[in-house]
XYZ file of C-alpha atoms in Angstrom:
693
model
C 98.407 55.961 123.512
C 94.964 56.593 123.491
C 92.958 53.118 123.129
C 89.640 54.386 122.665
C 90.621 57.309 120.473
C 93.370 55.258 118.040
C 90.686 51.668 117.942
C 88.959 52.061 114.822
C 90.867 54.941 113.707
C 91.513 52.893 110.208
C 88.124 52.050 109.458
C 85.779 54.014 107.580
C 82.702 52.509 110.662
C 79.982 53.539 111.519
C 80.949 56.894 113.328
C 82.896 58.309 109.851
C 79.858 56.945 107.458
C 77.583 59.611 109.352
C 80.265 62.256 109.705
C 80.940 61.650 106.158
C 77.833 61.031 104.709
C 74.139 63.030 103.699
C 71.529 60.902 107.144
C 69.428 58.996 104.046
C 72.618 58.032 102.359
C 73.852 56.896 105.194
C 71.035 54.943 106.482
C 70.006 52.781 102.581
C 74.267 51.959 103.076
C 73.433 50.890 106.935
C 70.212 48.962 105.809
C 72.848 47.299 103.527
C 74.231 45.918 106.130
C 72.350 44.971 108.668
C 69.342 43.276 106.692
C 70.840 41.937 104.885
C 69.114 44.296 101.886
C 70.553 44.645 98.176
C 72.894 47.696 97.734
C 71.126 50.425 95.839
C 73.515 51.618 93.041
C 71.990 54.649 93.144
C 74.242 56.005 95.818
C 77.236 54.911 95.204
C 78.912 57.624 93.531
C 77.777 59.760 97.548
C 79.727 56.833 99.426
C 81.746 56.790 96.574
C 82.765 60.626 97.709
C 82.563 60.477 101.372
C 84.565 57.054 101.503
C 86.886 59.574 99.292
C 87.148 61.982 101.004
C 87.901 60.469 104.587
C 90.273 58.299 102.785
C 92.637 61.897 101.935
C 92.078 63.060 104.887
C 94.215 60.190 106.526
C 96.734 60.513 103.998
C 95.487 58.063 101.360
C 96.744 57.858 98.076
C 95.395 54.925 96.471
C 91.882 52.718 96.160
C 92.053 48.167 96.426
C 89.688 46.061 95.752
C 90.603 43.875 98.546
C 89.659 39.919 97.420
C 90.569 36.316 99.476
C 90.861 34.189 96.637
C 91.534 30.342 96.729
C 94.697 31.076 97.769
C 93.709 31.538 101.375
C 95.878 34.653 102.017
C 94.311 37.915 100.479
C 94.592 39.884 97.039
C 94.763 43.459 96.109
C 95.703 46.328 92.916
C 96.521 49.126 93.821
C 95.337 52.509 91.461
C 95.993 56.010 92.414
C 93.703 58.729 93.561
C 95.538 61.182 90.889
C 93.531 62.028 88.084
C 95.042 64.222 85.540
C 93.156 68.376 85.137
C 95.738 69.710 83.415
C 98.985 68.727 82.303
C 100.036 71.044 85.603
C 96.954 70.015 87.518
C 95.695 67.016 88.610
C 92.237 66.091 91.396
C 91.395 63.210 92.817
C 88.796 60.735 91.896
C 86.902 58.182 92.921
C 83.583 57.224 91.695
C 80.582 54.828 92.702
C 81.653 52.584 89.696
C 85.628 52.549 90.928
C 83.502 51.750 94.137
C 80.987 48.964 93.782
C 83.460 46.629 91.049
C 86.725 46.741 89.310
C 88.424 44.425 87.104
C 91.186 42.349 88.159
C 93.682 39.976 85.800
C 92.187 36.002 86.666
C 94.389 34.018 84.705
C 96.804 33.199 87.654
C 94.686 32.892 90.779
C 93.417 29.180 90.659
C 90.118 28.254 89.166
C 90.279 24.891 89.855
C 88.580 24.339 85.794
C 86.531 27.274 86.174
C 87.781 28.734 83.670
C 91.279 27.913 80.867
C 94.350 29.666 81.469
C 93.894 32.232 78.810
C 90.519 33.105 79.730
C 91.846 36.666 81.867
C 89.288 38.352 83.015
C 87.421 38.404 86.441
C 85.877 40.849 88.576
C 85.422 42.314 91.818
C 82.351 42.862 93.755
C 82.187 45.440 96.981
C 80.984 43.959 99.974
C 79.495 46.534 102.111
C 79.039 44.316 104.875
C 82.593 44.959 105.750
C 84.066 47.922 106.117
C 86.743 49.540 103.803
C 89.548 50.234 105.749
C 92.645 52.303 105.595
C 97.024 49.981 105.204
C 99.878 51.741 103.640
C 98.286 54.644 102.882
C 95.866 52.787 100.937
C 91.910 52.629 101.297
C 91.230 49.200 101.256
C 88.027 47.901 99.718
C 86.465 44.123 100.750
C 84.909 42.895 98.044
C 84.377 39.599 96.708
C 85.932 38.344 93.344
C 83.725 35.894 90.845
C 84.698 35.092 86.813
C 83.850 36.313 84.029
C 80.862 34.239 83.623
C 80.212 35.285 87.438
C 81.274 32.176 89.715
C 83.051 32.324 92.715
C 86.920 32.225 93.235
C 87.799 33.268 96.146
C 86.232 32.121 99.715
C 84.405 35.312 100.800
C 81.551 34.297 98.698
C 80.068 31.371 99.763
C 80.592 32.837 102.751
C 78.322 35.741 101.743
C 76.155 33.146 100.281
C 76.477 30.374 103.572
C 75.137 33.761 105.835
C 72.213 33.954 104.013
C 70.905 31.252 104.476
C 71.514 29.970 107.742
C 69.655 34.092 108.154
C 66.678 31.991 105.793
C 66.280 29.275 108.167
C 66.989 30.851 111.562
C 64.268 32.840 110.979
C 62.057 30.694 109.508
C 62.480 28.489 112.779
C 62.552 31.013 114.911
C 58.716 32.327 114.080
C 57.499 29.100 115.048
C 58.498 30.316 118.718
C 56.760 34.029 118.472
C 60.156 35.653 117.562
C 60.068 38.084 114.648
C 63.985 39.334 114.148
C 65.721 41.796 111.235
C 68.087 39.119 110.722
C 70.145 36.006 112.869
C 74.091 36.287 111.777
C 77.090 33.999 113.144
C 79.808 35.704 115.409
C 83.400 34.497 115.265
C 85.945 35.164 117.203
C 89.059 32.805 116.075
C 91.799 32.213 117.914
C 95.656 32.488 115.930
C 98.496 30.605 116.752
C 102.110 31.174 115.486
C 105.182 30.724 115.998
C 108.066 34.267 116.635
C 111.873 33.253 115.500
C 115.487 35.313 115.410
C 114.951 36.272 111.640
C 118.713 36.021 111.457
C 118.205 31.903 112.501
C 114.842 32.417 109.972
C 116.805 33.322 107.049
C 119.837 30.099 107.449
C 117.600 27.919 107.347
C 116.245 27.482 103.693
C 113.286 24.701 104.263
C 111.522 27.583 106.359
C 112.308 30.004 103.631
C 110.395 27.611 100.971
C 107.893 25.799 102.861
C 106.913 27.520 105.945
C 108.814 24.513 108.039
C 111.866 22.320 109.200
C 111.581 19.744 107.180
C 114.773 17.995 108.934
C 116.009 18.513 113.082
C 116.638 16.429 115.674
C 115.215 17.683 119.025
C 117.233 19.682 121.327
C 117.160 18.012 125.684
C 115.030 20.459 126.539
C 111.237 20.469 124.184
C 108.468 21.856 125.563
C 109.085 18.734 128.089
C 107.927 20.640 131.442
C 105.526 22.533 129.817
C 107.562 26.357 131.399
C 106.054 27.814 128.401
C 102.300 28.003 128.995
C 101.142 31.051 130.045
C 105.198 32.729 131.289
C 106.182 35.766 131.244
C 106.696 37.450 127.731
C 110.041 37.779 126.744
C 110.876 41.574 125.466
C 111.318 41.529 122.461
C 108.642 39.330 121.824
C 106.099 41.849 124.144
C 107.237 44.680 122.417
C 106.138 42.950 119.767
C 102.804 41.994 120.927
C 102.205 45.786 121.435
C 103.144 47.297 118.576
C 100.119 44.139 117.287
C 97.934 45.743 119.200
C 97.814 49.002 118.336
C 97.833 48.154 114.982
C 95.135 45.689 114.479
C 92.879 48.671 116.934
C 93.734 51.232 114.446
C 91.442 48.565 112.440
C 88.892 48.160 114.472
C 90.002 44.397 115.232
C 89.034 43.982 119.063
C 92.841 41.768 119.780
C 92.327 41.023 123.647
C 93.676 37.728 124.954
C 97.760 37.459 124.046
C 100.338 35.046 125.654
C 102.921 31.958 125.712
C 101.274 28.893 124.132
C 102.624 25.178 125.421
C 106.017 25.276 122.959
C 108.760 27.199 122.662
C 109.156 30.454 121.201
C 105.347 29.559 121.279
C 102.278 32.128 120.912
C 98.228 33.502 121.215
C 96.386 35.303 120.096
C 92.623 35.492 120.973
C 89.705 38.613 119.681
C 86.440 39.641 121.028
C 84.106 37.999 118.254
C 82.671 39.726 115.485
C 79.579 38.598 112.190
C 81.706 36.344 110.895
C 82.199 38.125 107.277
C 84.361 40.579 109.374
C 86.142 37.802 111.326
C 87.070 36.038 108.252
C 88.180 39.298 106.773
C 90.320 40.542 110.480
C 91.460 37.148 110.260
C 93.320 37.692 107.038
C 94.659 41.208 108.215
C 95.864 39.350 111.227
C 98.061 36.942 109.512
C 99.217 40.136 107.719
C 100.402 42.600 110.439
C 101.945 39.233 112.864
C 104.070 38.459 109.844
C 105.052 42.348 109.143
C 105.061 43.347 112.381
C 107.505 41.130 113.453
C 109.851 41.568 110.991
C 110.325 44.929 112.014
C 111.236 43.288 115.156
C 113.971 41.206 114.376
C 111.588 38.631 114.852
C 110.040 36.093 111.664
C 106.721 34.388 112.671
C 105.492 31.287 111.611
C 102.773 30.418 110.653
C 102.555 27.308 109.442
C 100.882 24.247 111.601
C 104.147 22.710 112.158
C 106.808 24.100 112.007
C 109.210 21.486 113.973
C 108.858 18.256 114.589
C 108.833 17.169 118.340
C 106.785 19.831 119.664
C 103.046 21.106 119.856
C 101.924 22.703 116.399
C 99.913 25.767 115.967
C 96.568 25.771 115.277
C 93.097 28.650 115.046
C 90.233 27.886 117.129
C 86.962 29.055 116.039
C 84.477 29.515 118.025
C 81.758 29.789 116.792
C 77.450 31.217 117.965
C 74.021 32.243 116.705
C 72.656 35.793 117.320
C 69.911 37.652 116.107
C 69.890 41.663 115.215
C 68.876 42.154 118.702
C 71.442 41.231 120.445
C 69.855 37.093 121.136
C 72.152 34.730 121.532
C 70.798 31.517 119.981
C 73.233 29.088 122.519
C 72.893 30.427 125.227
C 71.251 27.427 127.387
C 70.022 30.031 130.516
C 70.131 29.471 133.896
C 67.535 26.800 133.406
C 68.240 25.076 129.769
C 66.016 22.047 130.590
C 62.981 24.670 129.668
C 64.557 26.004 127.019
C 62.988 24.486 124.122
C 64.620 26.933 121.953
C 68.023 26.596 122.755
C 67.498 22.354 122.257
C 66.291 22.634 119.434
C 69.217 24.536 117.598
C 71.269 22.815 119.346
C 70.066 19.272 118.707
C 70.446 20.638 114.939
C 73.730 21.051 114.948
C 74.314 17.777 116.862
C 72.815 16.779 113.559
C 74.364 18.762 111.825
C 77.659 18.264 112.586
C 76.640 13.483 112.348
C 75.681 14.191 109.140
C 78.688 15.949 108.066
C 81.360 14.669 109.250
C 83.538 14.374 105.682
C 82.541 18.183 105.262
C 83.835 19.895 108.556
C 87.042 17.133 107.533
C 87.777 18.654 104.386
C 86.788 22.288 105.641
C 90.259 21.688 107.248
C 92.370 20.027 104.670
C 95.998 21.205 104.418
C 99.114 19.417 103.986
C 100.299 21.158 107.495
C 97.819 20.816 108.970
C 97.776 16.570 108.262
C 101.401 17.202 110.548
C 99.314 18.119 113.161
C 95.481 15.962 113.482
C 95.922 13.404 115.410
C 98.369 14.055 117.745
C 98.865 15.136 121.115
C 98.038 18.114 120.918
C 95.160 18.774 118.612
C 92.379 16.792 118.276
C 92.431 13.279 116.033
C 90.602 13.616 112.537
C 87.368 12.191 113.726
C 84.767 13.957 114.458
C 83.072 14.303 117.885
C 81.109 16.799 119.703
C 81.715 17.760 123.837
C 79.130 19.079 125.940
C 79.711 19.303 129.114
C 78.527 16.399 131.352
C 74.904 19.267 132.623
C 73.847 19.535 128.902
C 74.287 15.530 128.294
C 72.117 14.742 131.707
C 69.613 16.824 129.713
C 69.842 15.337 126.798
C 69.952 11.449 128.205
C 67.096 11.937 130.052
C 65.298 13.529 126.748
C 66.607 9.949 125.071
C 65.534 7.994 128.126
C 62.170 9.945 127.430
C 62.099 11.671 130.958
C 61.834 14.311 131.621
C 64.900 16.999 132.162
C 66.140 18.211 135.665
C 68.579 20.777 135.547
C 71.017 20.586 138.260
C 72.726 23.329 140.571
C 75.318 24.668 140.498
C 77.887 25.284 142.973
C 80.779 27.436 144.060
C 84.649 26.809 144.441
C 85.327 27.055 148.468
C 89.585 26.332 147.399
C 90.490 26.540 151.517
C 92.860 29.744 152.238
C 90.318 32.487 154.495
C 91.729 35.023 152.479
C 90.831 33.379 148.770
C 87.116 34.523 147.839
C 84.854 31.908 146.314
C 84.190 31.151 143.176
C 81.818 30.116 141.064
C 81.669 26.626 139.341
C 80.601 26.362 135.818
C 78.241 23.542 134.252
C 80.753 21.581 133.171
C 84.560 21.857 132.271
C 86.861 21.704 129.320
C 87.415 18.926 127.234
C 90.470 20.612 125.206
C 90.664 17.240 123.837
C 87.737 17.281 121.785
C 87.400 18.692 118.188
C 84.740 20.049 118.828
C 83.261 20.962 122.103
C 80.342 23.254 123.521
C 81.951 26.040 125.424
C 79.012 27.943 127.338
C 77.488 30.291 124.681
C 78.903 29.101 122.004
C 81.126 25.844 119.823
C 84.246 26.213 120.076
C 85.662 24.010 116.903
C 89.488 23.734 117.366
C 90.472 21.730 114.396
C 91.054 24.377 111.944
C 94.697 25.133 111.343
C 97.090 27.761 112.003
C 97.243 29.142 108.316
C 93.599 27.722 107.800
C 91.635 31.191 105.937
C 88.551 30.865 108.448
C 86.118 31.550 105.380
C 85.817 28.109 104.374
C 84.944 26.591 108.194
C 82.746 29.101 108.341
C 80.683 28.414 105.379
C 80.520 25.019 106.111
C 79.123 25.368 109.043
C 77.129 27.821 108.454
C 75.126 25.523 105.975
C 75.462 22.319 107.089
C 73.254 24.075 110.462
C 70.924 25.694 107.105
C 70.272 23.073 106.277
C 69.939 21.131 110.289
C 66.716 24.348 110.977
C 65.707 23.968 107.296
C 64.814 20.129 107.456
C 63.528 21.349 111.846
C 61.495 23.888 109.847
C 59.716 21.648 107.289
C 58.178 19.339 109.995
C 57.014 21.880 112.296
C 55.296 24.460 110.230
C 52.976 21.105 109.253
C 52.349 20.043 113.175
C 49.029 19.998 114.194
C 50.300 19.828 117.893
C 53.225 22.415 117.950
C 54.282 21.337 121.014
C 54.024 17.291 121.134
C 55.951 17.274 118.254
C 58.539 19.493 118.644
C 59.696 16.940 121.748
C 59.447 13.995 119.239
C 61.832 15.686 116.774
C 64.328 16.812 119.481
C 64.245 13.401 121.128
C 64.429 10.600 117.887
C 66.604 13.777 116.238
C 68.916 12.849 118.937
C 68.912 8.689 119.270
C 70.545 9.086 115.293
C 72.837 11.248 116.166
C 73.996 10.795 119.816
C 76.930 8.628 118.771
C 78.993 11.747 117.393
C 78.895 13.221 121.994
C 81.307 12.669 123.339
C 83.141 14.057 126.510
C 86.090 11.661 127.375
C 90.136 11.826 126.042
C 90.115 12.007 121.785
C 93.653 11.327 122.472
C 93.498 7.664 123.676
C 93.435 5.127 121.627
C 90.716 3.509 123.128
C 88.194 6.191 121.437
C 89.778 5.644 118.025
C 88.667 1.422 117.946
C 84.872 3.122 119.989
C 84.597 5.849 117.274
C 85.864 2.713 114.194
C 82.592 0.624 116.715
C 80.149 3.624 116.384
C 81.015 3.804 112.753
C 82.671 7.563 112.637
C 84.236 8.996 109.616
C 87.940 9.037 110.686
C 89.953 10.264 107.382
C 93.307 10.245 108.722
C 94.968 12.616 105.761
C 93.958 15.558 103.434
C 93.625 12.810 100.336
C 91.171 10.900 101.777
C 88.938 14.002 102.528
C 88.904 15.602 99.807
C 87.651 13.353 97.320
C 84.072 13.433 99.227
C 83.855 17.184 98.304
C 82.043 15.597 95.321
C 79.758 13.314 97.038
C 76.075 13.726 95.826
C 75.070 14.182 99.144
C 77.484 16.885 99.753
C 76.356 18.637 96.284
C 72.604 18.290 96.758
C 73.204 20.678 100.047
C 75.400 23.219 98.834
C 73.334 23.725 95.258
C 70.036 23.539 97.462
C 71.578 25.856 100.005
C 72.492 28.379 96.687
C 75.942 28.167 98.293
C 78.068 26.817 95.909
C 76.943 25.316 92.706
C 78.469 21.834 91.388
C 80.940 23.009 89.154
C 82.319 25.472 92.234
C 82.538 22.946 94.043
C 84.832 20.521 91.581
C 87.118 23.794 91.551
C 87.558 23.995 94.115
C 87.820 19.771 95.337
C 90.538 20.457 92.155
C 92.485 23.736 93.517
C 92.766 21.702 97.666
C 94.215 18.751 96.033
C 97.143 20.589 93.452
C 97.765 23.091 96.279
C 98.341 19.651 98.356
C 100.855 18.180 95.939
C 102.630 20.912 94.574
C 103.541 21.659 98.679
C 105.056 18.808 99.066
C 106.818 18.794 95.990
C 108.245 22.025 97.271
C 109.391 20.420 100.192
C 110.783 17.407 98.180
C 112.555 19.119 95.346
C 114.408 21.395 99.493
C 114.704 18.289 100.809
C 116.939 17.424 98.621
C 118.827 19.875 97.500
C 119.470 20.863 100.904
C 120.818 17.243 101.242
C 123.182 17.217 98.259
C 124.588 20.745 98.691
C 125.030 21.000 102.064
C 124.656 18.464 104.651
C 125.853 15.190 102.231
C 128.975 17.316 102.103
C 128.688 17.851 105.845
C 128.884 14.569 106.682
C 131.359 13.725 104.414
C 133.778 16.661 105.753
C 133.385 14.873 109.549
C 134.780 11.198 107.824
C 137.194 13.067 106.718
C 138.654 14.356 110.189
C 137.565 11.547 112.018
C 139.618 9.344 109.272
C 142.766 11.849 109.509
C 142.613 11.606 113.459
C 142.499 8.010 113.455
C 145.511 8.523 110.929
C 147.708 11.073 114.086
C 146.428 8.801 116.307
C 147.782 5.279 114.980
C 151.658 7.172 114.404
C 151.821 7.917 118.334
C 149.485 5.744 120.332
C 147.393 2.539 119.719
C 144.311 2.515 120.276
C 141.462 4.053 118.522
C 138.429 2.710 118.578
C 136.190 5.541 119.969
C 136.848 7.280 116.349
C 136.383 4.139 114.610
C 132.770 3.211 115.855
C 132.650 6.536 115.838
C 133.125 6.775 111.696
C 131.714 3.606 110.673
C 128.176 4.846 112.554
C 128.868 8.255 109.855
C 129.895 5.583 106.449
C 126.308 3.700 107.671
C 124.494 5.869 107.728
C 125.837 8.443 104.805
C 125.265 4.952 103.066
C 122.019 4.939 103.723
C 121.050 8.538 103.628
C 122.961 9.184 99.614
C 120.368 5.897 99.188
C 117.085 7.584 100.601
C 118.530 10.812 98.343
C 118.140 9.413 95.272
C 114.792 7.829 95.604
C 113.284 10.930 96.844
C 114.740 12.515 93.823
C 113.747 9.623 91.307
C 110.010 9.771 93.170
C 110.172 13.889 92.392
C 110.722 12.974 88.371
C 108.541 10.371 88.162
C 105.899 12.526 90.055
C 106.023 15.410 87.474
C 105.016 12.807 84.891
C 100.803 12.102 86.510
C 99.218 14.446 84.810
C 95.716 13.700 86.732
C 94.646 15.427 89.967
C 93.508 13.436 92.733
C 96.383 10.511 91.198
C 99.489 13.357 91.895
C 97.915 13.819 95.208
C 97.473 10.142 95.880
C 101.194 9.359 94.687
C 102.481 13.162 97.049
C 101.307 11.057 99.673
C 102.586 7.704 99.164
C 105.664 8.354 98.090
C 107.114 11.357 98.634
C 105.702 11.881 102.320
C 107.238 8.662 103.071
C 110.369 8.633 101.607
C 110.900 12.416 103.250
C 109.809 11.135 106.537
C 112.613 7.790 105.594
C 115.331 10.967 104.834
C 114.562 13.171 107.625
C 114.719 10.387 110.353
C 118.699 9.110 109.236
C 118.748 12.771 108.561
C 118.181 13.884 112.571
C 120.393 10.701 113.781
C 122.831 12.658 111.548
C 122.976 15.874 113.340
C 123.365 14.459 116.164
C 127.158 12.382 115.673
C 128.132 15.706 114.284
C 130.060 18.548 116.038
C 127.953 21.602 115.915
C 130.665 23.757 114.213
C 130.429 20.781 110.830
C 126.485 21.290 111.159
C 125.438 23.759 107.977
C 122.275 24.622 109.342
C 120.992 26.216 112.757
C 119.603 23.429 114.976
C 116.182 23.147 116.858
C 117.956 24.327 120.238
C 119.028 27.322 118.319
C 115.969 28.161 115.961
C 113.411 27.570 119.176
C 115.296 29.846 122.023
C 116.368 32.978 119.761
C 114.762 35.322 121.137
C 116.205 36.364 123.959
């Protein structure tokens, strides 16, 4: 495999645009992407012609407007290039009109009340900043998706708006430092964790099929206890999957870079090299899609749920975020002397301010039923926001807050002790893997998003809150008579106000929860606690100020997320009750009958049958509890259907359905440990987690 040759071969990238477009058309289109200029509609026909010719040369027969509705996944409607000339002849056409805009039936996509159910018309609009690509012989054109009245119905539109917001405010600030740039962009690299299990085992677990996670399952004798899977030798079937995944992603221009086994059995990770935030979001959606498709080709099932298995680590998506100019200047790179890098310190201070003032929004951006199972465990960050900076930067900021001249500490080298080993440069700080928001050298790693999450929302919010912080800084500095004095005071005063968000200790420790409470930090332990704050007045004011979301669009997103939460738990409750009633309960009663029969037979030849009697007694007691809990869950599920308002329905799902399922699960898992394996109706955790050889 010649990687340089295949890389980007299915993407209408810069090289293909140069080849298939006239020079002036190419320049105009590039300016749209690089400078954020409005697309010239007069070039659309020429771009469409070049794009069509390229797509046909790759064997494409159809085109689609590929968009990201508020479902969190992607959507596409395919149209062929075929147009009739006569009864016996056709031509392959693709016009500028086809490229720029499309119409889709929006009636079945979530809208959160932005339109009535009978209002079906929706529009897709070409996003020229993200290159078209070919998938399954179809030309895919990345697009935004909006309603008949122009409200956003997708994840991409607010993300593009937020990118414009942070570009405006960052360039405004850079100008005060004498730096002119065409554009400032957010760059993102999204590490993706996932599980791979045998698809034959997967198909025998309806809870995995319908819900993406196991609703029951006792822990096997060996889980992740000895961490033997972490960075371990990759199994042949998994390695073959990873090789094909790399190849398909490289063809799509996705810079898949690092892959390895994760901590839990059957868990793995893929990390890409960063890209601009809009393209990185598109790439992550494609990565998740390709993972599932390619896994199926290898007889595997790819699980992207945040917590498929209770008792072992869940899966996250670490969102590495940074800012840079179009000319390549990384605004989060401290340099060799960060204490003297005033621009870096100011932007760092702005991010600290943004995170502290918007803990609620960042928590909302990662809220989902699946992530509620993951956040707060000793495997993922807690639900409490805090920032890890490392000892070097913390020392510098402490000096600033104390009114002292900050100093850079000298870097050291590590002598490992064996003469054959080289000395290693020691990083300025260690890593803190428990932190939800950690500075990692030249970027921030937001570790709270779940593995199935679209990174569009977290990055839209990150861009917007940082844009607001930089805007407030520019407001002060633009009016300053003594710039340096005003700059120093601004950094000092802002750090004093927001120092509570900085924490370098163990975020898993109970002491931190107590300390966070003392500091006044927010702790939304689940999705239903967090989501009502989406429409808080300060948040509506923030999004409207920067043109990212209107009040109606914010309310719609809140509604969609609450509704999704309620429906997800409703599906889980129905699935669990169905499996218990139709499979688990009959198996348990069957075991009782077997034990009773054994006692009857044994009584005829031997007077002692204490073991069977004790087992039967234990199973009978648990069966009574099981049936009682099953009825309670079924009754609660019926009552849930009667609640019409979105927030009360979500609150009921969390307080009642979730609790009833947890209680039922405990009984089911105990029964699993008592029944003979041949009588248990479903594959166990041992069989699932160790199914891939």
